[in-house]
């Protein structure tokens, strides 16, 4: 069967689409680089006088810095880092670049009669800021974002995915998640949710293969096109 | 021939219309008169083909306009259904037909494309061709947005801004409707079926936000175009656009003959003045 037929079949069997945010919807840090945000989070930690290990010193992903801060048994510090990251994400959302066909996927999901929810390791506030800026507020998309100061609950933990399914009024078996990271694929498996791996960079193709998503796509146009076919 | 599909009528061999068009008319009538209710499944294409004694391809062609009119929807693998929302607050067609019963027919339209008008008058014109209606003069004016220049609507939803490829699509729609009206009306004149015909299209640079019809200077029909976001396929790819929704919107009817207590006559007069003011100022010649 062709890739397109696979996608149409997968999507036609599901009532709800759970959409990862950074990747399928937009590139949140496209104009407010993630490494800069990671550096500014390290500044928050360094201000407390805590030593920062070498691997965290060079970490480019702010979410990894947040995760590490949660290993120190310093709850107040985690909340401080979290608050800082939330603020940075909202700033980033203001200049985030929309993913081609991300919007068409959202509109197409409605046109195909599917419910839709966003499930992300980013903060819900930043996601709502983006949706508002893009005039998508009217669709009242439910958002399952990062639990405040609990980075252990981020994907691949299935919790936010299960929460998103609930927000979309669906049981996990009726949902399909679209995400661009291994955490999405592993989390979806753990939640019992079908998953479409969006390999938005070529090197992800190999990595995804071993994680066994139901379908792999390289552009959101593939999902958007499949949803056009399923339009009611 | 008698079968379960009797309510869908039969083809009239004397009707000059194509079989597909006749079938479309029969099914449309069944829907509008409630013989097929919202949510009902249409008879299958093979059943319809057998009932009318035509090829399945003809049935398929007959259903296309009904889908375009949003009377029916097709669900993959399970057939065609009557759309849940078939309510049309004021049905324009009978009024247009009635307008053609007068010796001097005058219809003015302002709006997006005149698509509805084009299909509504084609029925009346068919009746003129077969001599059922015999007006002496027909004058039609169509005032539409010029989709060759940047517009606020339709727009690309992502940017909420003008996009030439989206406008090009809209232009094809407006052009098809405008040219259809011009061709049909002129043909009547050329055939000598009507003593005097005139049809003129003018365009302006304002975005289409409402539609307005005038029939014989006595009646006005007004409807808003709500802005809707939807995916359209352009060059094989879906594009989310802000579009105007022309179908399924309620049309409000005003008449100079409404009783004195109502605002009908005032509305017709003010709308008339508006139309003339735009027609004679910012509107320009339509490039056929």
Tab-separated table of C-alpha atoms in Angstrom, chain B residues 40-189:
chain	number	residue	atom	x	y	z
B	40	UNK	CA	-31.038	10.496	4.532
B	41	UNK	CA	-28.868	8.328	2.354
B	42	UNK	CA	-29.376	8.907	-1.347
B	43	UNK	CA	-30.156	5.842	-3.458
B	44	UNK	CA	-26.902	4.347	-4.707
B	45	UNK	CA	-25.535	5.407	-8.076
B	46	UNK	CA	-26.290	1.992	-9.656
B	47	UNK	CA	-29.869	2.195	-8.305
B	48	UNK	CA	-30.318	5.712	-9.679
B	49	UNK	CA	-28.828	4.657	-13.003
B	50	UNK	CA	-31.249	1.724	-13.191
B	51	UNK	CA	-34.211	3.884	-12.186
B	52	UNK	CA	-33.597	6.526	-14.838
B	53	UNK	CA	-32.254	4.076	-17.387
B	54	UNK	CA	-28.978	5.908	-17.845
B	55	UNK	CA	-25.293	5.111	-17.479
B	56	UNK	CA	-23.773	5.376	-14.025
B	57	UNK	CA	-21.469	8.072	-15.351
B	58	UNK	CA	-24.550	10.235	-16.085
B	59	UNK	CA	-25.742	9.832	-12.496
B	60	UNK	CA	-22.316	10.752	-11.256
B	61	UNK	CA	-22.413	13.926	-13.363
B	62	UNK	CA	-25.900	14.705	-12.045
B	63	UNK	CA	-24.740	14.607	-8.428
B	64	UNK	CA	-21.800	16.980	-8.954
B	65	UNK	CA	-23.871	20.202	-8.953
B	66	UNK	CA	-25.826	19.023	-5.898
B	67	UNK	CA	-22.558	18.566	-4.074
B	68	UNK	CA	-21.431	22.009	-5.223
B	69	UNK	CA	-24.716	23.452	-3.935
B	70	UNK	CA	-23.947	21.662	-0.680
B	71	UNK	CA	-27.248	19.844	-0.738
B	72	UNK	CA	-25.495	16.500	-0.456
B	73	UNK	CA	-22.249	15.216	0.987
B	74	UNK	CA	-20.362	12.124	-0.011
B	75	UNK	CA	-18.845	9.913	2.651
B	76	UNK	CA	-16.053	7.725	1.450
B	77	UNK	CA	-17.174	4.188	1.004
B	78	UNK	CA	-20.713	4.752	2.246
B	79	UNK	CA	-22.362	6.861	-0.442
B	80	UNK	CA	-24.081	10.235	-0.657
B	81	UNK	CA	-26.273	11.776	2.030
B	82	UNK	CA	-28.561	14.776	2.243
B	83	UNK	CA	-26.731	17.438	4.136
B	84	UNK	CA	-27.993	18.180	7.601
B	85	UNK	CA	-28.342	21.864	6.828
B	86	UNK	CA	-30.442	22.416	3.734
B	87	UNK	CA	-32.367	25.339	5.106
B	88	UNK	CA	-32.492	28.258	2.711
B	89	UNK	CA	-34.249	31.096	4.438
B	90	UNK	CA	-35.559	32.615	1.244
B	91	UNK	CA	-35.364	30.519	-1.860
B	92	UNK	CA	-34.224	32.834	-4.624
B	93	UNK	CA	-35.032	30.659	-7.627
B	94	UNK	CA	-38.818	30.964	-7.588
B	95	UNK	CA	-38.512	34.731	-7.286
B	96	UNK	CA	-36.159	34.897	-10.246
B	97	UNK	CA	-38.485	32.724	-12.274
B	98	UNK	CA	-41.385	34.947	-11.313
B	99	UNK	CA	-39.375	37.999	-12.366
B	100	UNK	CA	-39.071	36.489	-15.834
B	101	UNK	CA	-42.844	36.296	-16.152
B	102	UNK	CA	-42.965	40.072	-16.526
B	103	UNK	CA	-42.598	41.642	-19.999
B	104	UNK	CA	-39.639	43.749	-18.855
B	105	UNK	CA	-37.136	41.829	-16.786
B	106	UNK	CA	-34.478	43.657	-14.854
B	107	UNK	CA	-32.066	41.920	-12.495
B	108	UNK	CA	-29.141	43.526	-10.715
B	109	UNK	CA	-26.667	41.642	-8.567
B	110	UNK	CA	-23.840	42.812	-6.333
B	111	UNK	CA	-21.606	40.312	-4.555
B	112	UNK	CA	-18.823	37.827	-5.022
B	113	UNK	CA	-19.437	35.908	-8.205
B	114	UNK	CA	-23.047	35.661	-9.242
B	115	UNK	CA	-22.662	31.880	-9.206
B	116	UNK	CA	-26.090	31.411	-7.615
B	117	UNK	CA	-27.594	33.938	-9.999
B	118	UNK	CA	-26.013	32.199	-12.984
B	119	UNK	CA	-27.556	28.870	-12.078
B	120	UNK	CA	-30.906	30.408	-11.091
B	121	UNK	CA	-31.346	32.338	-14.318
B	122	UNK	CA	-30.238	29.428	-16.459
B	123	UNK	CA	-33.468	27.708	-15.496
B	124	UNK	CA	-35.541	30.743	-16.439
B	125	UNK	CA	-33.648	31.118	-19.691
B	126	UNK	CA	-34.315	27.480	-20.517
B	127	UNK	CA	-38.012	28.244	-20.205
B	128	UNK	CA	-37.647	31.176	-22.571
B	129	UNK	CA	-35.886	28.938	-25.083
B	130	UNK	CA	-38.787	26.525	-25.127
B	131	UNK	CA	-41.311	29.354	-25.239
B	132	UNK	CA	-42.740	28.859	-21.787
B	133	UNK	CA	-41.721	32.361	-20.754
B	134	UNK	CA	-41.842	35.270	-23.219
B	135	UNK	CA	-40.356	38.481	-21.828
B	136	UNK	CA	-39.836	41.331	-24.292
B	137	UNK	CA	-36.763	42.852	-22.719
B	138	UNK	CA	-34.130	41.591	-20.318
B	139	UNK	CA	-31.559	43.744	-18.585
B	140	UNK	CA	-29.013	42.216	-16.237
B	141	UNK	CA	-26.238	44.006	-14.370
B	142	UNK	CA	-23.619	42.198	-12.328
B	143	UNK	CA	-21.356	44.104	-9.952
B	144	UNK	CA	-18.552	41.952	-8.552
B	145	UNK	CA	-15.159	42.184	-6.864
B	146	UNK	CA	-12.182	42.316	-9.199
B	147	UNK	CA	-10.123	39.292	-8.273
B	148	UNK	CA	-7.207	40.468	-10.434
B	149	UNK	CA	-6.269	43.050	-7.802
B	150	UNK	CA	-5.263	42.456	-4.143
B	151	UNK	CA	-8.233	41.872	-1.841
B	152	UNK	CA	-8.822	41.494	1.885
B	153	UNK	CA	-10.894	38.426	1.065
B	154	UNK	CA	-10.323	35.633	0.138
B	155	UNK	CA	-6.964	35.584	1.945
B	156	UNK	CA	-4.341	33.102	3.086
B	157	UNK	CA	-5.366	32.220	6.643
B	158	UNK	CA	-1.827	31.808	7.933
B	159	UNK	CA	-0.943	35.400	7.127
B	160	UNK	CA	-4.458	36.835	6.915
B	161	UNK	CA	-3.164	38.558	3.802
B	162	UNK	CA	-3.707	38.634	0.084
B	163	UNK	CA	-2.245	35.764	-1.907
B	164	UNK	CA	-2.216	35.772	-5.718
B	165	UNK	CA	-2.681	32.001	-6.037
B	166	UNK	CA	-5.780	32.147	-3.840
B	167	UNK	CA	-7.148	35.080	-5.791
B	168	UNK	CA	-6.459	33.311	-9.068
B	169	UNK	CA	-8.708	30.515	-7.871
B	170	UNK	CA	-11.398	33.009	-6.872
B	171	UNK	CA	-11.061	34.728	-10.225
B	172	UNK	CA	-11.756	31.484	-12.053
B	173	UNK	CA	-14.978	31.165	-10.072
B	174	UNK	CA	-16.130	34.754	-10.642
B	175	UNK	CA	-15.173	34.606	-14.306
B	176	UNK	CA	-17.053	31.385	-14.893
B	177	UNK	CA	-20.214	32.819	-13.346
B	178	UNK	CA	-19.957	36.236	-14.997
B	179	UNK	CA	-19.186	34.803	-18.421
B	180	UNK	CA	-21.977	32.269	-18.001
B	181	UNK	CA	-24.517	35.004	-17.369
B	182	UNK	CA	-23.248	37.163	-20.232
B	183	UNK	CA	-23.222	34.267	-22.697
B	184	UNK	CA	-26.660	32.980	-21.808
B	185	UNK	CA	-28.397	36.322	-21.941
B	186	UNK	CA	-26.724	37.366	-25.180
B	187	UNK	CA	-27.561	34.078	-26.785
B	188	UNK	CA	-31.234	34.790	-26.218
B	189	UNK	CA	-30.836	38.111	-28.005
